Amino acid sequence: AVAAPIDMEGSPETERRGLFLTTENMKDQIRKQMAKPEYDVADFYKKTGIAQYIARHAWFEKTTLFVIALNAIWIAVDTDYNNSSVLLAAAPVFQFAEHGFCIYFSFEWTMRFVAFDHKRNCLKDAWFVFDSALVGTMVAETWVMTAFMAFSGSASGGGIGNASILRMA
């Protein structure tokens, strides 16, 4: 007895001619793929609560995109005009901007994280995982390294260098 060929979904009704699916079976596979609902991270969010309300809201997404664009411009300004290798030694305008961006991106990440109904689902969203790495790096550079240097009495950076270049990646 010859076993029936199995398609990508695991159903035995797919017919093959040699190595390839028949035309009708290919069309059926394409139709099934097109009928799948489009991915939306909000499907993983809670149904109630302030965090999910904020995370789903269109103004939150637009504001975040605006802040990302503003941050990209600020990185260029910072690179051209900030001669300090560490935030503690930078002019107040550079410190204010760095802390402001870090506060906003930390708030944005927190709202999205709290909005997830099951926290493990945040690992299913590639953008959230990517944002987590970026925000983690920004927090480490802006607050952790700055606090370490302030408490150690080393405002010069002492070999740490300018870690803000990491944000360009």
mmCIF file of C-alpha atoms in Angstrom:
data_model
loop_
_atom_site.group_PDB
_atom_site.id
_atom_site.type_symbol
_atom_site.label_atom_id
_atom_site.label_comp_id
_atom_site.label_asym_id
_atom_site.label_seq_id
_atom_site.Cartn_x
_atom_site.Cartn_y
_atom_site.Cartn_z
ATOM 1 C CA ALA A 1 0.000 0.000 0.000
ATOM 2 C CA VAL A 2 1.277 3.446 -0.951
ATOM 3 C CA ALA A 3 0.700 6.239 1.527
ATOM 4 C CA ALA A 4 -1.051 9.347 0.232
ATOM 5 C CA PRO A 5 1.243 12.375 -0.148
ATOM 6 C CA ILE A 6 0.957 14.978 2.597
ATOM 7 C CA ASP A 7 0.838 18.723 1.885
ATOM 8 C CA MET A 8 2.436 21.476 3.951
ATOM 9 C CA GLU A 9 -0.592 21.618 6.251
ATOM 10 C CA GLY A 10 -0.433 17.870 6.904
ATOM 11 C CA SER A 11 -3.711 16.951 5.156
ATOM 12 C CA PRO A 12 -3.561 13.833 2.936
ATOM 13 C CA GLU A 13 -5.893 15.165 0.209
ATOM 14 C CA THR A 14 -3.166 16.984 -1.729
ATOM 15 C CA GLU A 15 -2.288 15.199 -4.932
ATOM 16 C CA ARG A 16 1.159 15.317 -6.436
ATOM 17 C CA ARG A 17 2.469 14.467 -9.838
ATOM 18 C CA GLY A 18 6.054 13.530 -9.264
ATOM 19 C CA LEU A 19 7.686 16.143 -7.060
ATOM 20 C CA PHE A 20 5.159 18.916 -7.677
ATOM 21 C CA LEU A 21 1.580 19.694 -6.652
ATOM 22 C CA THR A 22 -1.089 19.728 -9.318
ATOM 23 C CA THR A 23 -2.246 23.123 -10.563
ATOM 24 C CA GLU A 24 -5.535 22.914 -8.662
ATOM 25 C CA ASN A 25 -3.782 21.977 -5.448
ATOM 26 C CA MET A 26 -1.357 24.881 -5.852
ATOM 27 C CA LYS A 27 -4.291 27.241 -6.314
ATOM 28 C CA ASP A 28 -5.970 25.807 -3.198
ATOM 29 C CA GLN A 29 -2.787 26.299 -1.183
ATOM 30 C CA ILE A 30 -2.514 29.921 -2.354
ATOM 31 C CA ARG A 31 -6.174 30.581 -1.536
ATOM 32 C CA LYS A 32 -5.683 29.160 1.975
ATOM 33 C CA GLN A 33 -2.653 31.391 2.513
ATOM 34 C CA MET A 34 -4.503 34.481 1.254
ATOM 35 C CA ALA A 35 -7.497 33.724 3.493
ATOM 36 C CA LYS A 36 -5.383 33.775 6.656
ATOM 37 C CA PRO A 37 -5.975 36.900 8.738
ATOM 38 C CA GLU A 38 -3.282 39.570 8.599
ATOM 39 C CA TYR A 39 -0.926 39.639 11.583
ATOM 40 C CA ASP A 40 -1.726 42.318 14.146
ATOM 41 C CA VAL A 41 0.144 42.509 17.436
ATOM 42 C CA ALA A 42 -2.973 44.009 19.031
ATOM 43 C CA ASP A 43 -4.554 40.534 18.823
ATOM 44 C CA PHE A 44 -2.238 39.612 21.733
ATOM 45 C CA TYR A 45 -3.279 42.618 23.827
ATOM 46 C CA LYS A 46 -5.729 42.612 26.713
ATOM 47 C CA LYS A 47 -9.295 43.652 25.936
ATOM 48 C CA THR A 48 -9.565 46.144 28.813
ATOM 49 C CA GLY A 49 -7.285 48.530 30.646
ATOM 50 C CA ILE A 50 -5.463 51.779 30.072
ATOM 51 C CA ALA A 51 -2.250 50.221 28.705
ATOM 52 C CA GLN A 52 -4.006 48.327 25.912
ATOM 53 C CA TYR A 53 -6.079 51.423 25.145
ATOM 54 C CA ILE A 54 -2.939 53.526 24.761
ATOM 55 C CA ALA A 55 -1.032 50.834 22.830
ATOM 56 C CA ARG A 56 -3.901 50.370 20.343
ATOM 57 C CA HIS A 57 -4.576 54.065 19.821
ATOM 58 C CA ALA A 58 -3.610 55.592 16.466
ATOM 59 C CA TRP A 59 -2.181 58.761 18.047
ATOM 60 C CA PHE A 60 0.183 56.640 20.140
ATOM 61 C CA GLU A 61 1.562 54.980 17.006
ATOM 62 C CA LYS A 62 1.841 58.306 15.151
ATOM 63 C CA THR A 63 3.469 60.019 18.125
ATOM 64 C CA THR A 64 5.968 57.182 18.438
ATOM 65 C CA LEU A 65 6.845 57.382 14.728
ATOM 66 C CA PHE A 66 7.305 61.148 15.102
ATOM 67 C CA VAL A 67 9.587 60.707 18.127
ATOM 68 C CA ILE A 68 11.605 58.061 16.232
ATOM 69 C CA ALA A 69 12.107 60.500 13.342
ATOM 70 C CA LEU A 70 12.991 63.297 15.757
ATOM 71 C CA ASN A 71 15.458 60.985 17.519
ATOM 72 C CA ALA A 72 17.134 60.133 14.204
ATOM 73 C CA ILE A 73 17.586 63.842 13.505
ATOM 74 C CA TRP A 74 18.812 64.382 17.070
ATOM 75 C CA ILE A 75 21.431 61.632 16.675
ATOM 76 C CA ALA A 76 22.820 63.560 13.691
ATOM 77 C CA VAL A 77 22.855 66.831 15.667
ATOM 78 C CA ASP A 78 24.423 65.091 18.664
ATOM 79 C CA THR A 79 27.098 63.513 16.478
ATOM 80 C CA ASP A 80 27.994 66.846 14.853
ATOM 81 C CA TYR A 81 27.845 69.196 17.841
ATOM 82 C CA ASN A 82 28.349 67.194 21.040
ATOM 83 C CA ASN A 83 32.078 66.899 21.648
ATOM 84 C CA SER A 84 31.675 65.044 24.956
ATOM 85 C CA SER A 85 32.262 61.329 24.974
ATOM 86 C CA VAL A 86 29.919 60.783 27.950
ATOM 87 C CA LEU A 87 26.536 62.214 28.831
ATOM 88 C CA LEU A 88 27.657 63.619 32.199
ATOM 89 C CA ALA A 89 30.166 65.923 30.520
ATOM 90 C CA ALA A 90 27.799 67.052 27.734
ATOM 91 C CA ALA A 91 26.064 70.408 27.591
ATOM 92 C CA PRO A 92 22.668 70.489 29.356
ATOM 93 C CA VAL A 93 20.742 70.565 26.067
ATOM 94 C CA PHE A 94 22.278 67.217 25.076
ATOM 95 C CA GLN A 95 21.566 65.724 28.499
ATOM 96 C CA PHE A 96 17.961 66.966 28.450
ATOM 97 C CA ALA A 97 17.359 65.528 24.972
ATOM 98 C CA GLU A 98 18.903 62.140 25.809
ATOM 99 C CA HIS A 99 16.882 61.791 29.003
ATOM 100 C CA GLY A 100 13.719 62.937 27.206
ATOM 101 C CA PHE A 101 14.089 60.354 24.443
ATOM 102 C CA CYS A 102 14.913 57.653 26.977
ATOM 103 C CA ILE A 103 11.833 58.532 29.039
ATOM 104 C CA TYR A 104 9.529 58.461 26.009
ATOM 105 C CA PHE A 105 10.872 55.200 24.585
ATOM 106 C CA SER A 106 10.780 53.554 28.024
ATOM 107 C CA PHE A 107 7.163 54.709 28.432
ATOM 108 C CA GLU A 108 6.275 53.420 24.951
ATOM 109 C CA TRP A 109 7.892 50.025 25.650
ATOM 110 C CA THR A 110 6.190 49.780 29.057
ATOM 111 C CA MET A 111 2.728 50.553 27.645
ATOM 112 C CA ARG A 112 3.136 47.909 24.963
ATOM 113 C CA PHE A 113 4.506 45.323 27.417
ATOM 114 C CA VAL A 114 1.736 45.899 29.957
ATOM 115 C CA ALA A 115 -0.857 45.708 27.145
ATOM 116 C CA PHE A 116 0.037 42.083 26.363
ATOM 117 C CA ASP A 117 -2.532 39.718 27.836
ATOM 118 C CA HIS A 118 0.048 36.948 28.232
ATOM 119 C CA LYS A 119 3.528 38.407 28.624
ATOM 120 C CA ARG A 120 5.204 35.491 26.813
ATOM 121 C CA ASN A 121 3.367 36.572 23.649
ATOM 122 C CA CYS A 122 5.585 39.641 23.457
ATOM 123 C CA LEU A 123 8.322 37.270 22.269
ATOM 124 C CA LYS A 124 6.162 36.387 19.248
ATOM 125 C CA ASP A 125 6.278 39.966 17.976
ATOM 126 C CA ALA A 126 9.604 40.603 16.220
ATOM 127 C CA TRP A 127 9.207 44.397 16.433
ATOM 128 C CA PHE A 128 8.670 44.229 20.181
ATOM 129 C CA VAL A 129 11.761 42.052 20.616
ATOM 130 C CA PHE A 130 13.781 44.479 18.460
ATOM 131 C CA ASP A 131 12.419 47.487 20.379
ATOM 132 C CA SER A 132 13.291 45.747 23.640
ATOM 133 C CA ALA A 133 16.917 45.494 22.564
ATOM 134 C CA LEU A 134 16.985 49.148 21.478
ATOM 135 C CA VAL A 135 15.320 50.472 24.624
ATOM 136 C CA GLY A 136 17.517 48.256 26.790
ATOM 137 C CA THR A 137 20.620 49.660 25.095
ATOM 138 C CA MET A 138 19.335 53.209 25.451
ATOM 139 C CA VAL A 139 18.555 52.761 29.144
ATOM 140 C CA ALA A 140 21.977 51.206 29.714
ATOM 141 C CA GLU A 141 23.724 54.085 27.942
ATOM 142 C CA THR A 142 21.629 56.963 29.284
ATOM 143 C CA TRP A 143 20.900 55.925 32.855
ATOM 144 C CA VAL A 144 22.990 52.920 33.929
ATOM 145 C CA MET A 145 26.347 54.092 32.540
ATOM 146 C CA THR A 146 25.666 57.656 33.669
ATOM 147 C CA ALA A 147 24.785 56.508 37.195
ATOM 148 C CA PHE A 148 27.857 54.273 37.285
ATOM 149 C CA MET A 149 30.123 57.148 36.228
ATOM 150 C CA ALA A 150 28.466 59.577 38.649
ATOM 151 C CA PHE A 151 28.854 57.221 41.611
ATOM 152 C CA SER A 152 32.406 56.236 40.652
ATOM 153 C CA GLY A 153 33.393 59.895 40.220
ATOM 154 C CA SER A 154 34.481 59.386 36.620
ATOM 155 C CA ALA A 155 32.731 61.990 34.479
ATOM 156 C CA SER A 156 35.233 61.477 31.662
ATOM 157 C CA GLY A 157 34.137 57.970 30.739
ATOM 158 C CA GLY A 158 37.528 56.449 31.408
ATOM 159 C CA GLY A 159 37.881 54.225 28.372
ATOM 160 C CA ILE A 160 34.184 53.517 27.914
ATOM 161 C CA GLY A 161 34.020 55.879 24.943
ATOM 162 C CA ASN A 162 30.940 57.149 23.162
ATOM 163 C CA ALA A 163 28.354 54.368 23.276
ATOM 164 C CA SER A 164 25.726 56.499 21.491
ATOM 165 C CA ILE A 165 27.132 55.266 18.182
ATOM 166 C CA LEU A 166 25.495 51.905 19.028
ATOM 167 C CA ARG A 167 22.075 53.446 18.312
ATOM 168 C CA MET A 168 23.020 53.879 14.659
ATOM 169 C CA ALA A 169 22.889 50.104 14.084
#
